[in-house]
Short mmCIF file of C-alpha atoms in Angstrom, two decimals:
data_model
loop_
_atom_site.label_atom_id
_atom_site.label_comp_id
_atom_site.label_asym_id
_atom_site.label_seq_id
_atom_site.Cartn_x
_atom_site.Cartn_y
_atom_site.Cartn_z
CA MET A 1168 32.47 23.58 -3.49
CA ASN A 1169 33.71 21.78 -6.60
CA TYR A 1170 30.31 20.66 -7.88
CA GLN A 1171 31.64 19.49 -11.26
CA GLN A 1172 34.05 17.08 -9.60
CA ILE A 1173 31.33 15.86 -7.25
CA LEU A 1174 28.93 15.22 -10.15
CA GLU A 1175 31.60 13.31 -12.06
CA LYS A 1176 32.45 11.15 -9.04
CA THR A 1177 28.75 10.54 -8.42
CA PHE A 1178 28.29 9.46 -12.03
CA GLN A 1179 31.06 6.89 -11.69
CA GLU A 1180 29.72 5.53 -8.41
CA ILE A 1181 26.18 4.93 -9.68
CA ILE A 1182 27.22 2.92 -12.75
CA PRO A 1183 26.53 -0.38 -10.88
CA TYR A 1184 22.87 0.71 -10.58
CA ARG A 1185 22.44 1.19 -14.34
CA LYS A 1186 20.50 -2.06 -14.94
CA LEU A 1187 18.30 -1.95 -11.84
CA GLY A 1188 14.60 -1.24 -12.24
CA LYS A 1189 12.63 -0.77 -15.44
CA GLN A 1190 11.05 2.10 -17.31
CA ALA A 1191 7.34 2.94 -17.14
CA ASP A 1192 6.31 0.53 -19.88
CA TYR A 1193 2.62 0.82 -18.99
CA ILE A 1194 2.74 4.06 -21.01
CA PRO A 1195 3.45 2.84 -24.57
CA GLU A 1196 5.55 5.83 -25.68
CA LEU A 1197 7.72 5.69 -22.55
CA ALA A 1198 8.37 2.02 -23.22
CA LYS A 1199 10.22 3.06 -26.38
CA VAL A 1200 12.76 5.23 -24.52
CA ASN A 1201 16.29 3.88 -24.23
CA PRO A 1202 16.49 3.06 -20.49
CA ASN A 1203 20.29 3.10 -20.37
CA GLN A 1204 20.60 6.87 -20.15
CA PHE A 1205 21.61 9.17 -17.33
CA GLY A 1206 21.88 12.93 -17.10
CA MET A 1207 22.40 15.37 -14.25
CA CYS A 1208 22.60 19.16 -14.05
CA LEU A 1209 23.14 21.42 -11.04
CA ARG A 1210 22.66 25.17 -11.25
CA THR A 1211 23.59 27.58 -8.48
CA LEU A 1212 21.91 30.86 -7.62
CA ASN A 1213 25.08 32.73 -8.53
CA GLY A 1214 24.79 31.58 -12.15
CA GLU A 1215 27.11 28.58 -12.30
CA SER A 1216 26.06 25.41 -14.11
CA PHE A 1217 27.53 21.89 -13.87
CA GLN A 1218 26.45 18.73 -15.66
CA VAL A 1219 27.31 15.15 -16.57
CA GLY A 1220 25.88 12.56 -18.95
CA GLU A 1221 22.85 13.24 -21.13
CA ALA A 1222 21.89 16.44 -19.30
CA ASN A 1223 20.69 18.13 -22.51
CA VAL A 1224 18.46 15.26 -23.70
CA ARG A 1225 14.77 16.05 -23.35
CA PHE A 1226 12.41 13.56 -21.73
CA SER A 1227 8.80 13.50 -20.59
CA ILE A 1228 8.69 15.22 -17.21
CA GLN A 1229 5.38 13.53 -16.28
CA SER A 1230 4.56 14.27 -12.61
CA ILE A 1231 7.22 16.96 -12.29
CA SER A 1232 4.70 19.04 -14.26
CA LYS A 1233 2.48 18.96 -11.17
CA VAL A 1234 4.76 21.53 -9.52
CA PHE A 1235 4.09 23.89 -12.43
CA SER A 1236 0.33 23.30 -12.35
CA LEU A 1237 0.27 23.82 -8.57
CA THR A 1238 2.19 27.06 -9.05
CA MET A 1239 -0.37 28.33 -11.55
CA GLY A 1240 -3.29 27.15 -9.43
CA LEU A 1241 -1.94 28.87 -6.31
CA ALA A 1242 -1.33 32.09 -8.25
CA LEU A 1243 -4.94 32.00 -9.48
CA MET A 1244 -6.78 30.95 -6.32
CA ASN A 1245 -4.48 31.64 -3.36
CA ASP A 1246 -5.60 29.71 -0.27
CA ASP A 1247 -9.04 29.03 -1.78
CA LEU A 1248 -7.23 26.31 -3.73
CA TRP A 1249 -7.16 24.10 -0.63
CA SER A 1250 -10.94 23.79 -0.57
CA ARG A 1251 -10.54 21.41 -3.52
CA MET A 1252 -7.62 19.29 -2.23
CA GLY A 1253 -5.41 18.77 0.81
CA LYS A 1254 -1.70 19.17 1.42
CA GLU A 1255 -0.91 16.05 3.43
CA PRO A 1256 1.28 13.10 2.36
CA SER A 1257 -0.82 10.27 0.98
CA GLY A 1258 1.14 7.25 2.24
CA THR A 1259 -0.46 5.30 -0.60
CA ALA A 1260 0.29 4.75 -4.29
CA PHE A 1261 0.03 7.83 -6.53
CA ASN A 1262 -3.04 6.36 -8.27
CA SER A 1263 -4.87 5.04 -5.21
CA VAL A 1264 -8.65 4.91 -5.56
CA ILE A 1265 -9.31 3.51 -2.08
CA GLN A 1266 -8.05 6.60 -0.27
CA LEU A 1267 -9.93 8.89 -2.63
CA GLU A 1268 -13.21 7.08 -1.99
CA MET A 1269 -12.70 7.16 1.79
CA GLU A 1270 -12.10 10.91 1.62
CA LYS A 1271 -15.13 11.54 -0.60
CA GLY A 1272 -13.40 12.78 -3.73
CA LYS A 1273 -11.04 15.31 -2.11
CA PRO A 1274 -7.46 14.39 -3.10
CA ARG A 1275 -4.92 14.22 -0.30
CA ASN A 1276 -2.43 16.54 -2.07
CA PRO A 1277 -1.75 18.13 -5.50
CA PHE A 1278 1.06 15.73 -6.43
CA ILE A 1279 -0.82 12.45 -6.55
CA ASN A 1280 -2.80 11.74 -9.71
CA SER A 1281 -6.18 12.64 -8.24
CA GLY A 1282 -4.87 15.99 -6.99
CA ALA A 1283 -3.25 16.83 -10.30
CA ILE A 1284 -6.45 15.92 -12.15
CA VAL A 1285 -8.43 18.31 -9.95
CA MET A 1286 -5.72 20.92 -10.61
CA ALA A 1287 -6.20 20.41 -14.35
CA ASP A 1288 -9.92 21.04 -13.83
CA ILE A 1289 -9.12 24.24 -11.91
CA LEU A 1290 -6.83 25.54 -14.66
CA LEU A 1291 -9.41 24.74 -17.33
CA SER A 1292 -11.93 26.82 -15.39
CA HIS A 1293 -9.67 29.82 -14.74
CA LEU A 1294 -7.39 30.19 -17.77
CA ARG A 1295 -8.55 31.75 -21.04
CA ASN A 1296 -6.42 29.38 -23.12
CA PRO A 1297 -5.17 26.62 -20.79
CA LYS A 1298 -3.03 24.73 -23.31
CA THR A 1299 -1.20 27.87 -24.47
CA ASP A 1300 -1.01 29.50 -21.05
CA PHE A 1301 0.52 26.46 -19.37
CA ILE A 1302 3.27 25.88 -21.92
CA THR A 1303 4.00 29.63 -22.07
CA PHE A 1304 4.64 29.59 -18.32
CA VAL A 1305 6.85 26.48 -18.53
CA ARG A 1306 8.87 28.01 -21.37
CA ALA A 1307 9.35 31.22 -19.38
CA ILE A 1308 10.47 29.53 -16.18
CA GLY A 1309 12.59 26.97 -18.07
CA GLY A 1310 14.29 29.64 -20.14
CA ASN A 1311 13.67 28.06 -23.54
CA GLU A 1312 10.91 28.89 -26.04
CA SER A 1313 11.26 25.53 -27.77
CA ILE A 1314 9.98 23.51 -24.78
CA ASP A 1315 6.76 21.82 -25.85
CA TYR A 1316 4.20 19.10 -25.35
CA ASN A 1317 4.65 15.63 -26.84
CA GLU A 1318 1.11 15.15 -28.08
CA ALA A 1319 1.78 11.62 -29.34
CA LEU A 1320 2.84 10.64 -25.83
CA ALA A 1321 -0.24 12.30 -24.32
CA LEU A 1322 -2.46 10.32 -26.70
CA SER A 1323 -0.54 7.14 -25.91
CA GLU A 1324 -1.08 7.66 -22.19
CA ARG A 1325 -4.79 8.38 -22.64
CA LYS A 1326 -5.34 5.09 -24.46
CA LYS A 1327 -4.11 3.13 -21.43
CA SER A 1328 -5.45 5.42 -18.70
CA TYR A 1329 -7.99 3.08 -17.14
CA MET A 1330 -7.00 3.90 -13.56
CA ASN A 1331 -7.00 7.66 -14.16
CA ALA A 1332 -10.41 7.32 -15.80
CA ALA A 1333 -11.66 5.55 -12.67
CA ILE A 1334 -10.14 8.30 -10.49
CA ILE A 1335 -11.75 11.19 -12.35
CA ASN A 1336 -15.13 9.50 -12.49
CA LEU A 1337 -15.01 8.97 -8.72
CA ILE A 1338 -14.05 12.62 -8.16
CA LYS A 1339 -16.85 13.71 -10.53
CA PHE A 1340 -19.30 11.60 -8.54
CA TYR A 1341 -18.40 13.59 -5.41
CA GLY A 1342 -18.79 16.92 -7.25
CA ASN A 1343 -15.11 17.94 -7.30
CA ILE A 1344 -14.77 18.06 -11.11
CA VAL A 1345 -16.51 20.90 -12.95
CA ASN A 1346 -15.50 20.45 -16.59
CA ARG A 1347 -16.09 17.58 -19.00
CA ILE A 1348 -14.17 14.47 -17.97
CA GLU A 1349 -12.56 14.02 -21.39
CA ASP A 1350 -11.42 17.66 -21.50
CA VAL A 1351 -9.82 17.41 -18.06
CA LEU A 1352 -8.03 14.14 -18.84
CA HIS A 1353 -6.77 15.47 -22.16
CA PHE A 1354 -5.28 18.56 -20.49
CA TYR A 1355 -3.84 16.50 -17.62
CA PHE A 1356 -2.02 14.18 -20.02
CA LEU A 1357 -0.81 17.13 -22.10
CA MET A 1358 0.81 18.70 -19.04
CA CYS A 1359 2.47 15.40 -18.14
CA SER A 1360 3.78 15.03 -21.70
CA VAL A 1361 5.92 18.19 -21.60
CA GLU A 1362 9.51 17.37 -22.53
CA MET A 1363 12.45 19.10 -20.86
CA SER A 1364 16.11 18.35 -20.27
CA CYS A 1365 17.90 18.26 -16.92
CA GLN A 1366 19.46 21.59 -17.80
CA GLU A 1367 16.03 23.15 -18.45
CA LEU A 1368 14.50 21.64 -15.30
CA ALA A 1369 17.38 22.87 -13.16
CA THR A 1370 16.87 26.32 -14.67
CA ALA A 1371 13.13 26.22 -13.97
CA PHE A 1372 13.52 25.21 -10.34
CA LEU A 1373 15.97 27.99 -9.53
CA ALA A 1374 12.82 30.09 -9.06
CA PHE A 1375 11.79 27.80 -6.18
CA ALA A 1376 15.30 27.62 -4.73
CA ASN A 1377 15.53 31.42 -4.57
CA HIS A 1378 12.35 32.06 -2.60
CA LYS A 1379 13.54 35.55 -1.58
CA ALA A 1380 13.46 36.81 -5.18
CA ALA A 1381 10.31 37.99 -6.93
CA PHE A 1382 8.40 35.13 -8.58
CA ASN A 1383 6.96 36.82 -11.63
CA TYR A 1384 6.55 34.96 -14.92
CA GLY A 1385 3.94 36.69 -17.05
CA ASN A 1386 0.60 36.27 -15.32
CA VAL A 1387 2.02 33.79 -12.79
CA LYS A 1388 3.02 35.69 -9.68
CA LEU A 1389 3.71 34.30 -6.20
CA THR A 1390 4.77 35.78 -2.91
CA ALA A 1391 7.91 34.52 -1.14
CA SER A 1392 5.62 32.85 1.40
CA GLN A 1393 3.76 30.96 -1.34
CA VAL A 1394 7.02 29.75 -2.90
CA LYS A 1395 8.18 28.43 0.48
CA ARG A 1396 4.88 26.60 0.89
CA ILE A 1397 5.27 24.91 -2.50
CA ASN A 1398 8.73 23.80 -1.34
CA ALA A 1399 7.19 22.39 1.83
CA ILE A 1400 4.70 20.34 -0.20
CA MET A 1401 7.55 19.07 -2.39
CA GLN A 1402 9.35 17.96 0.76
CA THR A 1403 6.41 16.04 2.20
CA CYS A 1404 4.54 14.88 -0.91
CA GLY A 1405 6.94 15.00 -3.86
CA PHE A 1406 7.84 11.32 -4.16
CA TYR A 1407 4.59 9.38 -4.07
CA ASP A 1408 4.65 6.99 -1.10
CA GLU A 1409 8.45 7.21 -0.94
CA ALA A 1410 8.61 10.82 0.28
CA GLY A 1411 9.88 9.80 3.69
CA GLU A 1412 12.66 7.71 2.18
CA PHE A 1413 13.74 10.59 -0.05
CA ALA A 1414 13.76 13.00 2.89
CA TYR A 1415 15.79 10.48 4.90
CA LEU A 1416 18.35 9.72 2.19
CA VAL A 1417 18.59 13.05 0.35
CA GLY A 1418 17.15 15.75 2.60
CA LEU A 1419 15.96 18.18 -0.10
CA PRO A 1420 12.51 19.26 -1.35
CA GLY A 1421 11.85 17.86 -4.79
CA LYS A 1422 9.55 16.15 -7.26
CA SER A 1423 9.85 13.01 -9.34
CA GLY A 1424 8.11 11.73 -12.45
CA VAL A 1425 7.65 8.30 -14.00
CA GLY A 1426 9.57 9.50 -17.05
CA GLY A 1427 12.65 8.97 -14.85
CA GLY A 1428 13.24 12.59 -13.92
CA ILE A 1429 13.83 14.00 -10.44
CA VAL A 1430 14.36 17.66 -9.60
CA ALA A 1431 15.31 18.99 -6.17
CA ILE A 1432 16.33 22.27 -4.57
CA ASN A 1433 18.67 23.36 -1.83
CA PRO A 1434 17.01 26.63 -0.75
CA MET A 1435 19.08 29.75 -1.40
CA SER A 1436 21.85 27.59 -2.90
CA TYR A 1437 21.07 25.49 -5.99
CA SER A 1438 18.60 23.43 -7.99
CA VAL A 1439 19.50 20.03 -9.40
CA ALA A 1440 17.81 17.78 -11.95
CA VAL A 1441 18.63 14.17 -12.72
CA TRP A 1442 17.19 11.73 -15.24
CA SER A 1443 17.41 7.99 -15.77
CA PRO A 1444 14.37 6.04 -17.04
CA ARG A 1445 14.66 2.86 -14.95
CA LEU A 1446 12.29 3.11 -11.97
CA ASN A 1447 12.02 1.35 -8.63
CA GLU A 1448 8.80 -0.22 -7.34
CA LYS A 1449 7.56 3.15 -6.07
CA GLY A 1450 7.91 4.80 -9.50
CA ASN A 1451 11.08 6.80 -8.81
CA SER A 1452 14.32 6.68 -10.81
CA VAL A 1453 16.77 4.19 -9.30
CA MET A 1454 19.89 6.01 -10.47
CA GLY A 1455 18.33 9.41 -9.84
CA MET A 1456 17.56 8.62 -6.20
CA LYS A 1457 21.07 7.26 -5.63
CA ALA A 1458 22.74 10.18 -7.41
CA LEU A 1459 20.96 12.74 -5.23
CA GLU A 1460 21.74 10.76 -2.08
CA LEU A 1461 25.42 10.79 -3.03
CA LEU A 1462 25.28 14.49 -3.91
CA THR A 1463 24.06 15.59 -0.49
CA THR A 1464 26.35 13.09 1.24
CA LYS A 1465 29.44 14.37 -0.58
CA THR A 1466 28.57 18.05 -0.22
CA LYS A 1467 27.24 17.66 3.34
CA GLU A 1468 24.47 20.05 2.25
CA SER A 1469 20.76 19.48 2.89
CA ILE A 1470 17.92 21.34 4.60
CA PHE A 1471 18.53 19.41 7.81
#
């Protein structure tokens, strides 16, 4: 498979989509990002790497970080984790309060905001130094010690986080938050603020693509069965209330973020990351969604 040629053709074909959508301007720091950027990197399990565009430019991974926090939470708690949250698709917006109230403070899955906030609470309770431990894990799996938080972005997001404040207060009311609300929100926004490039994200997600290999990054250890289950949750819950559309068009497990990034895996074959800041109404990258649809169409490779 000539992946480099496929990526280059894909890049040319998505140019008409460059001006569609808009970046997540409700987060002040993200509003400053040049929206006319696109990067894509594909890495295979046999060590090959292919890329186009701004694949080495770092951006805020936002909700893609929820895969890393789920990984750490599952390594710490095993199946006890699911007493705090579910693993079903939400079918509602990622910041829905209505669903959370109906389900008495138990988030539907770890990839919507309420689930990730509970996950932040879990990590605060179980890790000796949560801030250091989380970024140490991300650096290890991403293969670069210079990966870091953008603390200015985290502060920017906190200042406008009225909906997330409502979510965590509702969860606290139902007894599903243990730590101080401000501590949990601060850590949640820090995790979302991590900046990585497409190349680094594709590197990180090779560990999920190769579920038959040992998953062992410092104190974060998973069984092959646990890795496959994380992939299953990415497939069903990784794209807010557009997970079905992504499965239909692309056919790969993955996770998106409102920073414009999307990462996906083809199990036992490759991982691929794409970034373009302009989002559709569901909060997913317009060019990223189209690029991955074209990738699996051209390669005729998906999980289906």
